[in-house]
Coordinates of C-alpha atoms in Angstrom, one line a residue:
M1 CA 33.3 68.6 -42.8
N2 CA 36.3 67.8 -44.9
Q3 CA 37.5 70.1 -47.7
R4 CA 36.2 68.0 -50.6
I5 CA 32.7 68.4 -49.3
K6 CA 32.9 71.9 -48.0
L7 CA 34.0 73.5 -51.3
P8 CA 31.3 71.9 -53.6
I9 CA 28.6 72.8 -51.1
K10 CA 29.7 76.4 -51.1
F11 CA 29.8 76.6 -54.9
I12 CA 26.5 74.8 -55.4
A13 CA 24.9 76.9 -52.6
V14 CA 25.9 80.1 -54.4
L15 CA 24.7 78.7 -57.8
F16 CA 21.4 77.6 -56.2
T17 CA 20.9 81.0 -54.7
V18 CA 21.6 82.7 -58.0
V19 CA 19.0 80.4 -59.7
I20 CA 16.5 81.1 -57.0
F21 CA 17.0 84.8 -57.4
I22 CA 16.6 84.5 -61.2
M23 CA 13.4 82.5 -60.8
I24 CA 12.1 85.0 -58.3
A25 CA 12.8 87.8 -60.8
L26 CA 11.2 85.8 -63.6
G27 CA 8.2 85.0 -61.4
Y28 CA 7.9 88.7 -60.5
Q29 CA 8.0 89.5 -64.2
V30 CA 5.3 86.9 -64.9
L31 CA 3.2 88.2 -62.1
S32 CA 3.7 91.8 -63.1
S33 CA 2.9 91.0 -66.8
H34 CA -0.2 89.1 -65.7
Q35 CA -1.3 92.0 -63.5
D36 CA -0.7 94.4 -66.4
L37 CA -2.6 92.1 -68.7
E38 CA -5.5 92.0 -66.2
S39 CA -5.4 95.8 -65.9
I40 CA -5.4 96.1 -69.8
Q41 CA -8.3 93.7 -70.0
S42 CA -10.2 95.6 -67.3
R43 CA -9.5 98.9 -69.0
T44 CA -10.6 97.4 -72.4
F45 CA -13.9 96.3 -70.9
R46 CA -14.5 99.7 -69.3
L47 CA -13.6 101.5 -72.6
Q48 CA -15.9 99.3 -74.5
H49 CA -18.6 99.9 -72.0
H50 CA -18.0 103.7 -72.1
S51 CA -18.0 103.5 -75.9
E52 CA -21.4 101.9 -75.9
Q53 CA -22.6 104.5 -73.3
L54 CA -21.4 107.4 -75.4
T55 CA -23.2 106.0 -78.5
Y56 CA -26.3 105.5 -76.4
L57 CA -26.1 109.0 -74.8
N58 CA -25.5 110.6 -78.2
E59 CA -28.8 109.1 -79.4
V60 CA -30.6 110.0 -76.1
L61 CA -29.5 113.7 -76.4
T62 CA -30.5 113.9 -80.1
M63 CA -33.9 112.2 -79.3
S64 CA -34.5 114.5 -76.3
A65 CA -33.8 117.6 -78.4
R66 CA -36.2 116.4 -81.2
M67 CA -38.9 115.4 -78.7
A68 CA -38.7 118.7 -76.9
A69 CA -39.0 120.5 -80.3
E70 CA -42.1 118.5 -81.2
T71 CA -43.9 118.4 -77.9
S72 CA -42.6 121.6 -76.1
D73 CA -42.5 119.4 -73.0
L74 CA -40.0 120.5 -70.3
Y75 CA -39.4 116.9 -69.3
W76 CA -37.2 116.3 -72.3
E77 CA -35.2 119.4 -71.5
R78 CA -34.6 118.1 -68.0
R79 CA -33.7 114.7 -69.3
Y80 CA -31.3 116.2 -71.9
F81 CA -29.3 118.2 -69.4
K82 CA -29.2 115.3 -67.0
H83 CA -27.6 113.1 -69.7
V84 CA -25.3 115.9 -70.8
E85 CA -23.7 115.8 -67.3
L86 CA -23.4 112.0 -67.5
L87 CA -21.8 112.3 -71.0
D88 CA -19.2 114.8 -69.6
D89 CA -18.3 112.3 -66.8
I90 CA -17.9 109.4 -69.2
L91 CA -15.8 111.5 -71.5
R92 CA -13.4 112.5 -68.6
E93 CA -13.1 108.9 -67.5
T94 CA -12.5 107.8 -71.1
A95 CA -9.8 110.4 -71.4
L96 CA -8.1 109.0 -68.3
L97 CA -8.3 105.4 -69.5
S98 CA -7.2 106.0 -73.1
G99 CA -4.3 108.5 -72.2
E100 CA -2.3 109.7 -75.2
I101 CA -4.6 108.1 -77.8
Y102 CA -7.6 110.2 -76.6
Q103 CA -5.5 113.4 -76.7
E104 CA -5.0 112.8 -80.5
W105 CA -8.7 113.0 -81.0
A106 CA -9.7 115.4 -78.2
D107 CA -9.8 118.6 -80.2
Q108 CA -11.8 117.2 -83.0
T109 CA -14.2 115.4 -80.6
A110 CA -14.5 118.5 -78.3
L111 CA -15.2 120.9 -81.3
A112 CA -17.9 118.6 -82.8
N113 CA -19.5 118.0 -79.5
A114 CA -19.4 121.7 -78.5
K115 CA -21.1 122.8 -81.8
R116 CA -23.8 120.1 -81.4
V117 CA -24.5 121.0 -77.8
Q118 CA -24.6 124.7 -78.8
I119 CA -27.3 124.0 -81.4
E120 CA -29.2 121.8 -79.0
T121 CA -29.0 124.5 -76.3
Q122 CA -30.4 127.0 -78.8
V123 CA -33.2 124.6 -79.6
F124 CA -34.2 124.5 -75.9
S125 CA -34.0 128.3 -75.7
L126 CA -36.4 128.6 -78.7
I127 CA -38.8 126.1 -77.2
S128 CA -38.9 128.0 -73.9
E129 CA -39.8 131.1 -75.9
G130 CA -42.6 129.3 -77.6
K131 CA -40.9 129.0 -81.0
A132 CA -41.1 125.3 -81.5
P133 CA -41.2 125.5 -85.3
E134 CA -38.0 127.5 -85.5
A135 CA -36.4 124.8 -83.1
Q136 CA -37.3 122.0 -85.5
V137 CA -35.9 123.9 -88.4
L138 CA -32.6 124.3 -86.4
L139 CA -32.5 120.6 -85.7
N140 CA -33.0 119.8 -89.3
N141 CA -30.2 122.1 -90.3
E142 CA -27.4 120.5 -92.4
D143 CA -24.7 121.9 -90.0
Y144 CA -26.2 120.1 -87.1
E145 CA -26.1 116.8 -89.0
I146 CA -22.4 117.4 -90.0
Y147 CA -21.4 118.1 -86.4
K148 CA -23.2 114.9 -85.3
Q149 CA -21.4 112.9 -88.0
N150 CA -18.0 114.4 -87.2
Y151 CA -18.5 113.6 -83.5
A152 CA -19.6 110.1 -84.3
A153 CA -16.6 109.6 -86.7
A154 CA -14.2 110.9 -84.1
M155 CA -15.6 108.5 -81.5
R156 CA -15.3 105.6 -83.9
A157 CA -11.7 106.5 -84.8
L158 CA -10.9 106.8 -81.1
Q159 CA -12.5 103.4 -80.4
H160 CA -10.5 101.9 -83.3
D161 CA -7.2 103.3 -82.1
L162 CA -7.9 102.2 -78.6
E163 CA -8.7 98.6 -79.7
T164 CA -5.4 98.6 -81.7
K165 CA -3.4 99.9 -78.8
I166 CA -5.0 97.5 -76.4
A167 CA -4.4 94.5 -78.7
S168 CA -0.7 95.5 -79.0
D169 CA -0.3 95.8 -75.3
I170 CA -2.0 92.5 -74.7
N171 CA 0.2 90.7 -77.3
K172 CA 3.3 92.3 -75.7
H173 CA 2.5 91.2 -72.2
E174 CA 1.4 87.8 -73.3
R175 CA 4.7 87.4 -75.1
S176 CA 6.6 88.6 -72.0
V177 CA 4.6 86.1 -69.8
Y178 CA 5.3 83.3 -72.3
I179 CA 9.1 84.1 -72.4
A180 CA 9.3 84.2 -68.6
G181 CA 7.4 81.0 -68.4
I182 CA 9.8 79.3 -70.8
Q183 CA 12.7 80.6 -68.8
I184 CA 11.2 79.2 -65.6
I185 CA 10.5 75.9 -67.2
I186 CA 14.2 75.7 -68.4
S187 CA 15.5 76.7 -65.0
I188 CA 13.5 74.1 -63.1
P189 CA 15.5 71.0 -64.3
F190 CA 18.8 72.8 -63.3
L191 CA 17.3 73.7 -60.0
I192 CA 16.2 70.1 -59.4
L193 CA 19.7 68.9 -60.4
I194 CA 21.3 71.4 -58.0
W195 CA 18.9 70.5 -55.3
I196 CA 19.6 66.7 -55.8
R197 CA 23.4 67.5 -55.6
I198 CA 22.9 69.6 -52.5
V199 CA 20.9 66.8 -50.8
S200 CA 23.6 64.3 -51.7
L201 CA 26.3 66.5 -50.3
L202 CA 24.2 67.2 -47.2
K203 CA 23.9 63.4 -46.7
Q204 CA 27.7 63.1 -47.0
Y205 CA 28.1 66.0 -44.6
R206 CA 25.8 64.4 -42.2
Q207 CA 27.7 61.2 -42.4
V208 CA 31.0 63.0 -42.0
T209 CA 29.5 64.9 -39.1
E210 CA 28.3 61.8 -37.4
D211 CA 31.7 60.1 -38.0
S212 CA 33.4 63.2 -36.5
Q213 CA 31.1 63.2 -33.5
Q214 CA 31.7 59.5 -33.0
K215 CA 35.4 60.0 -33.3
L216 CA 35.2 63.0 -30.8
L217 CA 33.2 60.8 -28.5
E218 CA 35.7 58.0 -28.7
E219 CA 38.6 60.4 -28.1
Y220 CA 36.7 61.9 -25.1
D221 CA 36.1 58.4 -23.7
Y222 CA 39.7 57.5 -24.3
S223 CA 41.0 60.7 -22.7
R224 CA 38.6 60.2 -19.8
M225 CA 39.8 56.6 -19.4
L226 CA 43.4 57.8 -19.3
F227 CA 42.3 60.6 -16.8
D228 CA 40.5 58.2 -14.5
T229 CA 43.1 55.4 -14.6
S230 CA 46.2 57.6 -14.4
P231 CA 48.4 56.5 -11.4
I232 CA 49.3 60.2 -11.1
G233 CA 46.9 62.5 -9.4
L234 CA 45.2 65.0 -11.8
A235 CA 43.2 68.1 -10.7
L236 CA 41.5 71.0 -12.3
T237 CA 41.0 74.2 -10.3
D238 CA 39.7 77.6 -11.1
M239 CA 41.9 80.7 -10.6
Q240 CA 40.5 81.1 -7.0
G241 CA 41.6 77.6 -6.0
K242 CA 38.2 75.8 -6.1
L243 CA 38.5 72.2 -7.2
V244 CA 36.5 71.6 -10.4
D245 CA 37.5 68.1 -11.5
S246 CA 39.9 65.4 -10.3
N247 CA 40.7 61.7 -10.8
P248 CA 40.6 58.7 -8.4
A249 CA 44.4 58.9 -7.9
Y250 CA 44.0 62.4 -6.6
H251 CA 41.1 61.2 -4.3
N252 CA 43.4 58.5 -2.9
I253 CA 46.2 61.0 -2.1
I254 CA 44.0 63.3 0.0
G255 CA 41.4 60.7 1.2
Y256 CA 38.3 62.5 0.1
T257 CA 35.5 61.4 -2.3
Q258 CA 34.5 63.3 -5.4
D259 CA 31.4 64.7 -3.7
E260 CA 33.5 65.9 -0.8
I261 CA 36.1 67.4 -3.0
E262 CA 33.6 69.5 -4.9
K263 CA 32.9 71.3 -1.6
L264 CA 36.6 71.9 -0.9
S265 CA 39.0 74.6 -1.9
Y266 CA 42.6 74.1 -2.8
W267 CA 43.6 75.9 0.4
D268 CA 41.5 73.5 2.6
I269 CA 44.2 70.8 1.9
T270 CA 47.3 73.0 2.0
P271 CA 49.1 73.5 5.4
K272 CA 49.5 77.2 6.3
E273 CA 53.3 77.1 6.3
F274 CA 53.2 76.6 2.5
E275 CA 51.3 79.8 1.9
E276 CA 54.4 81.8 1.0
Q277 CA 55.7 79.1 -1.3
E278 CA 52.3 78.9 -2.9
K279 CA 52.3 82.6 -3.5
Q280 CA 55.7 82.3 -5.3
Q281 CA 54.3 79.4 -7.5
L282 CA 51.2 81.5 -8.4
E283 CA 53.5 84.4 -9.4
A284 CA 55.5 82.0 -11.6
L285 CA 52.2 80.8 -13.0
Q286 CA 51.1 84.3 -14.0
K287 CA 54.4 85.1 -15.7
T288 CA 55.1 81.8 -17.5
Q289 CA 51.7 80.1 -17.6
R290 CA 53.4 77.2 -15.7
Y291 CA 54.6 76.3 -12.2
G292 CA 56.7 73.5 -10.7
P293 CA 58.1 71.0 -10.2
Y294 CA 57.3 71.9 -6.6
E295 CA 57.4 69.7 -3.5
K296 CA 55.0 70.4 -0.6
E297 CA 52.6 68.5 1.6
Y298 CA 48.8 67.9 1.5
L299 CA 46.5 67.5 4.4
H300 CA 44.9 64.1 4.3
K301 CA 41.4 63.6 5.5
S302 CA 42.7 61.6 8.4
G303 CA 44.9 64.6 9.4
A304 CA 48.2 63.0 8.2
R305 CA 50.5 65.0 5.9
I306 CA 51.2 63.5 2.5
P307 CA 54.4 64.7 0.6
V308 CA 53.6 65.4 -3.0
L309 CA 55.3 66.7 -6.2
L310 CA 53.3 69.2 -8.2
N311 CA 53.5 70.5 -11.7
G312 CA 50.9 72.6 -13.5
L313 CA 50.0 75.0 -16.2
I314 CA 47.1 77.3 -17.2
I315 CA 44.6 75.9 -19.7
K316 CA 41.4 77.5 -21.1
K317 CA 38.0 75.8 -21.2
N318 CA 35.3 77.8 -23.0
N319 CA 37.8 80.7 -23.0
I320 CA 37.9 80.6 -19.2
P321 CA 41.3 80.0 -17.6
F322 CA 41.9 77.1 -15.2
I323 CA 44.9 75.6 -13.5
W324 CA 45.7 72.0 -14.6
S325 CA 47.9 70.2 -12.1
T326 CA 49.6 66.8 -11.8
I327 CA 50.1 65.5 -8.3
E328 CA 52.5 62.7 -7.5
D329 CA 52.5 61.0 -4.1
I330 CA 56.2 60.9 -3.1
S331 CA 55.7 59.3 0.3
I332 CA 57.6 56.1 -0.8
R333 CA 60.4 58.1 -2.4
K334 CA 60.7 60.3 0.7
E335 CA 60.9 57.1 2.9
A336 CA 63.5 55.7 0.5
E337 CA 65.5 58.9 0.6
K338 CA 65.3 58.9 4.4
A339 CA 66.4 55.2 4.5
L340 CA 69.2 56.0 1.9
I341 CA 70.5 58.9 4.0
E342 CA 70.5 56.7 7.1
A343 CA 72.2 53.9 5.2
K344 CA 74.7 56.4 3.8
N345 CA 75.4 57.8 7.2
R346 CA 75.9 54.2 8.5
A347 CA 78.2 53.4 5.6
E348 CA 80.2 56.5 6.1
I349 CA 80.6 55.7 9.8
A350 CA 81.5 52.1 8.9
N351 CA 84.0 53.4 6.2
K352 CA 85.6 55.7 8.7
E353 CA 85.8 52.8 11.2
K354 CA 87.3 50.7 8.5
S355 CA 89.8 53.4 7.6
R356 CA 90.7 53.9 11.2
F357 CA 91.1 50.1 11.6
L358 CA 93.4 49.9 8.6
A359 CA 95.4 52.9 9.8
N360 CA 95.9 51.3 13.2
M361 CA 96.7 47.9 11.7
S362 CA 99.1 49.5 9.3
H363 CA 100.9 51.2 12.1
E364 CA 100.9 48.0 14.2
L365 CA 102.2 45.9 11.2
R366 CA 104.9 48.4 10.1
T367 CA 106.7 48.3 13.4
P368 CA 107.5 44.6 13.3
M369 CA 108.0 44.8 9.6
H370 CA 110.8 47.4 10.0
A371 CA 112.5 45.0 12.5
I372 CA 112.2 42.1 10.1
L373 CA 113.7 44.1 7.2
S374 CA 116.5 45.6 9.4
F375 CA 117.5 42.1 10.8
S376 CA 117.3 40.5 7.4
K377 CA 119.7 43.2 6.0
L378 CA 122.0 42.8 9.0
A379 CA 122.1 39.0 8.8
N380 CA 122.7 39.1 5.1
K381 CA 125.8 41.2 5.7
R382 CA 127.2 38.8 8.2
I383 CA 126.4 35.4 6.5
N384 CA 128.6 34.2 3.8
D385 CA 126.6 31.1 2.9
E386 CA 125.1 31.8 -0.6
K387 CA 121.9 29.7 -0.1
T388 CA 121.2 31.4 3.2
S389 CA 121.9 34.8 1.7
R390 CA 119.4 34.0 -1.1
F391 CA 116.7 33.2 1.5
L392 CA 117.4 36.4 3.3
D393 CA 117.1 38.3 0.0
N394 CA 113.7 36.8 -0.6
I395 CA 112.7 37.8 3.0
E396 CA 113.8 41.4 2.3
A397 CA 112.0 41.6 -1.0
S398 CA 108.8 40.2 0.4
G399 CA 109.1 42.6 3.3
Q400 CA 109.5 45.5 1.0
R401 CA 106.4 44.5 -1.0
L402 CA 104.5 44.1 2.3
T403 CA 105.7 47.5 3.5
G404 CA 104.6 49.1 0.1
L405 CA 101.1 47.5 0.6
L406 CA 100.9 48.8 4.2
N407 CA 102.0 52.3 3.1
A408 CA 99.4 52.2 0.3
L409 CA 96.6 51.0 2.7
L410 CA 97.6 53.8 5.1
D411 CA 97.5 56.5 2.4
L412 CA 94.1 55.2 1.1
S413 CA 92.7 55.1 4.6
K414 CA 93.9 58.6 5.3
I415 CA 92.3 59.9 2.1
E416 CA 89.0 58.2 2.6
A417 CA 88.9 59.3 6.3
G418 CA 89.6 62.9 5.1
K419 CA 92.7 63.2 7.2
I420 CA 94.9 64.5 4.4
E421 CA 95.0 68.2 4.0
L422 CA 96.4 69.7 0.8
V423 CA 99.2 72.3 1.2
Y424 CA 98.9 74.4 -1.9
S425 CA 101.9 76.3 -3.2
K426 CA 103.1 77.6 -6.5
Q427 CA 105.3 74.8 -7.9
N428 CA 107.2 74.0 -11.1
L429 CA 105.8 70.7 -12.4
F430 CA 108.9 70.2 -14.5
Q431 CA 111.2 70.3 -11.5
I432 CA 108.9 68.0 -9.5
T433 CA 109.0 65.5 -12.3
Q434 CA 112.8 65.6 -12.5
Q435 CA 113.0 64.9 -8.7
C436 CA 110.6 61.9 -9.2
I437 CA 112.8 60.5 -12.0
S438 CA 115.8 60.8 -9.7
H439 CA 113.9 59.0 -6.9
I440 CA 113.3 55.9 -9.1
S441 CA 116.5 56.0 -11.0
S442 CA 117.6 52.7 -9.4
L443 CA 114.4 51.0 -10.9
L444 CA 115.2 52.5 -14.3
Q445 CA 118.8 51.1 -14.1
E446 CA 117.6 47.6 -13.2
K447 CA 115.7 47.4 -16.5
K448 CA 118.1 49.6 -18.5
L449 CA 115.2 52.0 -19.3
S450 CA 115.6 55.6 -20.4
I451 CA 113.3 58.6 -19.9
N452 CA 112.3 61.1 -22.6
L453 CA 111.1 64.3 -20.9
D454 CA 109.3 66.6 -23.3
S455 CA 108.5 69.9 -21.5
D456 CA 109.3 73.5 -21.1
E457 CA 111.4 74.3 -18.0
E458 CA 108.6 76.5 -16.6
I459 CA 105.4 74.6 -16.1
T460 CA 103.9 76.2 -13.0
A461 CA 100.7 75.6 -11.1
Y462 CA 99.4 75.6 -7.5
F463 CA 99.4 72.0 -6.0
D464 CA 100.6 70.0 -3.1
P465 CA 104.2 69.0 -4.1
D466 CA 104.4 65.8 -1.9
L467 CA 101.1 64.4 -3.1
M468 CA 101.8 65.3 -6.7
S469 CA 105.2 63.6 -6.4
Q470 CA 103.4 60.5 -5.1
V471 CA 101.1 60.5 -8.2
I472 CA 104.0 60.9 -10.7
I473 CA 106.1 58.2 -8.9
N474 CA 103.1 55.7 -8.9
L475 CA 102.5 56.3 -12.7
L476 CA 106.3 56.0 -13.4
S477 CA 106.5 52.9 -11.4
N478 CA 103.7 51.3 -13.4
A479 CA 105.4 52.4 -16.7
I480 CA 108.7 50.8 -15.5
K481 CA 106.9 47.7 -14.3
Y482 CA 105.3 47.0 -17.8
S483 CA 108.0 48.4 -20.1
P484 CA 110.2 45.9 -22.0
E485 CA 113.9 45.8 -20.8
G486 CA 116.1 48.3 -22.6
D487 CA 113.1 50.4 -23.8
S488 CA 112.2 54.0 -23.1
I489 CA 109.4 55.9 -21.3
T490 CA 108.0 59.3 -22.5
I491 CA 106.9 62.0 -20.2
K492 CA 105.2 65.1 -21.8
L493 CA 104.2 68.1 -19.8
T494 CA 101.9 70.8 -21.4
S495 CA 100.7 74.1 -20.1
I496 CA 97.4 75.6 -21.4
E497 CA 97.2 79.3 -20.5
A498 CA 94.2 81.1 -19.1
L499 CA 91.7 82.8 -21.4
P500 CA 91.0 86.5 -20.7
D501 CA 87.5 87.6 -19.7
T502 CA 86.5 84.0 -18.8
N503 CA 86.4 81.7 -15.8
F504 CA 89.1 79.5 -17.4
N505 CA 92.3 79.9 -15.4
G506 CA 94.4 77.5 -17.4
I507 CA 95.5 73.9 -16.8
V508 CA 98.7 71.7 -16.9
E509 CA 98.7 68.2 -18.3
C510 CA 101.1 65.3 -17.7
V511 CA 101.2 62.3 -20.0
I512 CA 103.4 59.3 -19.1
S513 CA 103.6 56.7 -22.0
D514 CA 105.2 53.3 -22.1
N515 CA 105.7 50.6 -24.7
G516 CA 104.3 47.7 -22.7
I517 CA 101.6 45.2 -23.5
G518 CA 98.8 47.7 -22.9
I519 CA 95.4 47.4 -21.2
P520 CA 92.1 46.1 -22.8
A521 CA 89.7 48.9 -23.6
D522 CA 87.0 47.5 -21.2
E523 CA 89.4 47.6 -18.3
L524 CA 90.7 51.2 -18.7
E525 CA 88.2 52.4 -16.0
S526 CA 88.0 49.4 -13.7
V527 CA 91.8 49.5 -12.9
F528 CA 91.0 52.7 -10.9
E529 CA 89.0 50.6 -8.4
N530 CA 90.6 49.4 -5.2
F531 CA 92.7 46.1 -5.4
T532 CA 91.9 45.8 -9.1
Q533 CA 94.6 45.0 -11.7
S534 CA 94.4 44.4 -15.4
T535 CA 94.0 40.9 -16.7
T536 CA 97.1 41.3 -18.8
T537 CA 99.3 42.0 -15.6
D538 CA 102.0 39.4 -15.0
T539 CA 101.8 38.3 -11.4
K540 CA 105.5 38.4 -11.2
A541 CA 105.4 42.2 -11.9
G542 CA 103.9 42.7 -8.4
G543 CA 101.6 45.5 -7.4
T544 CA 98.7 45.8 -5.0
G545 CA 96.0 47.3 -7.1
L546 CA 96.0 50.5 -4.9
G547 CA 98.4 52.8 -6.8
L548 CA 95.9 54.1 -9.5
P549 CA 93.0 54.5 -6.9
I550 CA 95.3 56.6 -4.8
C551 CA 96.3 58.7 -7.8
R552 CA 92.7 59.3 -8.7
E553 CA 91.9 60.4 -5.2
I554 CA 94.8 62.8 -5.1
I555 CA 94.0 64.3 -8.5
N556 CA 90.3 64.7 -7.6
M557 CA 91.4 66.5 -4.5
H558 CA 93.2 68.9 -6.8
Y559 CA 90.0 69.3 -8.8
G560 CA 91.6 67.6 -11.8
A561 CA 91.0 64.4 -13.8
I562 CA 93.0 61.3 -14.6
W563 CA 92.5 58.6 -17.2
L564 CA 94.3 55.9 -19.2
E565 CA 94.6 55.4 -23.0
S566 CA 95.6 52.1 -24.6
P567 CA 97.0 51.5 -27.1
V568 CA 99.1 54.6 -27.8
H569 CA 101.0 53.3 -30.8
E570 CA 100.1 52.2 -34.3
H571 CA 101.1 48.6 -33.4
E572 CA 98.4 48.3 -30.8
Y573 CA 100.5 48.3 -27.7
G574 CA 101.5 50.6 -24.9
T575 CA 99.7 52.6 -22.3
G576 CA 99.4 56.3 -21.7
A577 CA 98.5 57.7 -18.3
H578 CA 97.1 61.3 -18.4
F579 CA 96.2 63.7 -15.7
I580 CA 95.3 67.4 -15.7
I581 CA 95.0 69.9 -12.9
P582 CA 93.9 73.6 -12.9
K583 CA 96.8 76.1 -12.7
I584 CA 94.8 78.1 -10.1
H585 CA 91.9 77.0 -7.8
S586 CA 90.4 80.2 -6.3
E587 CA 89.1 78.5 -3.1
N588 CA 92.7 77.6 -2.1
I589 CA 94.5 80.8 -3.3
T590 CA 94.5 83.8 -1.0
D591 CA 97.4 85.8 -2.4
N592 CA 96.1 87.8 -5.3
A593 CA 99.7 89.0 -6.1
D594 CA 100.8 85.4 -6.6
K595 CA 97.9 84.7 -8.9
N596 CA 98.7 87.7 -11.0
N597 CA 102.3 86.5 -11.3
M598 CA 101.4 83.1 -12.5
S599 CA 102.9 82.1 -15.8

């Protein structure tokens, strides 16, 4: 039920209830007034009847007394006293029916009646003594007539007051019944309107309920469709491991039908060696309401073992906890991983064979190459012919380039074969850099280049000095190769100290920048691949495409990082080669005293 329907129904239901209670109260009032009216009418009828009886009995008593005086017959005496008792009974009942009104006239009525009965009793006494004449004289006495008249007058006054009181009560109750009836009549239209509104809202509620039920049914059908068609196995088990529900994908994984699964427990398809791991997953489930991801094996109906990946959580259905699990068959992935591992092993073996081959070939080629270079230098010294000397210079230059390529191939093959072992020692990177600059000073002089070294004189770190010198010389050689003649190269060395109470032991950074043509942004990473050079490289500049890959391998062996930036100037030219290495690497440092003395 939506909120717009829910609130009016509540309000109207309350209003309808109030009206119903009011009508019940009014109906009770009408019923009570009607019953009172009937009671008054019944009492009126009885009082009228008693009034008639009293009048009749008064005449009967007077007549009985006179007849007894005239005839001296005891029959009239017996009749008299019989009716006296009846008169007393009627007077008592009249007193009960008339209430306060009778009390107002009780003294006067009782006195008159008592005097009259006293005279009539004397009459009967005289008659029994044989004095009938005296009895007649007593009945004809004026006092006797006065008492009779007083009694009759009191009874008429009582009857009049009773009739007035009864008429007033009847009018009052009739008016109450009339007012209650009017109120009921007025309430009925409102009640009808409220009832019509409630019926209308109930129809809307019924429509909303039917729509909600239809929507819930559609959502259930949709959810069930997703459940049944899911390519991932889905299973619902109770907390004891009994399978409650599962989808076809799960049936395919374990090879059982739904009817067969309903007779199985989770432990029937779990190999015994996974019991300890299952216990750990159940403990995690109790603590976090979830478990997994978790790899294990299922026992297929055929007896085969199926590797699966499980994830699950606790859900509640009718306030009862269940374990909801997703089961993914990872057989293909496991086979692919196995094939990948085998291919990786084959590739590593092939790569080692390749490296071994390159190393052997490099050694084999370097021996005759040294002979060629030596003989070309010796011949160049002995020959004075300029043309022949130029040929020998070309042979020597080409031999030098080929020797550089062979050396690079040999270094790369050693690195890839894992035959290079780093010899860590505490070194001053500033001094190592100066040595490298001296080593290539002839190249700087050829292009009339200068070096700007921006550094403190104490930049210390633990590294292999020979390999680090090779990195700096390679990067300087590239900078010299691409720098314009007569330009300058900038080398900046920076030390970032360790932070106390952290795992950061500090780093050193080296940046070698030139003012050459630069490298396109999309090639800054690819130039670190073997035998790859930038498209902006002049073929006359030489190079093998192995220098930067060797630098990256050496820096990686030092647990550092190396990258290029281009351009490095506002005019969109130049290249900056950056590398960083940690000042201390704990796996390769055994002397704690040396570590404490690091700058």
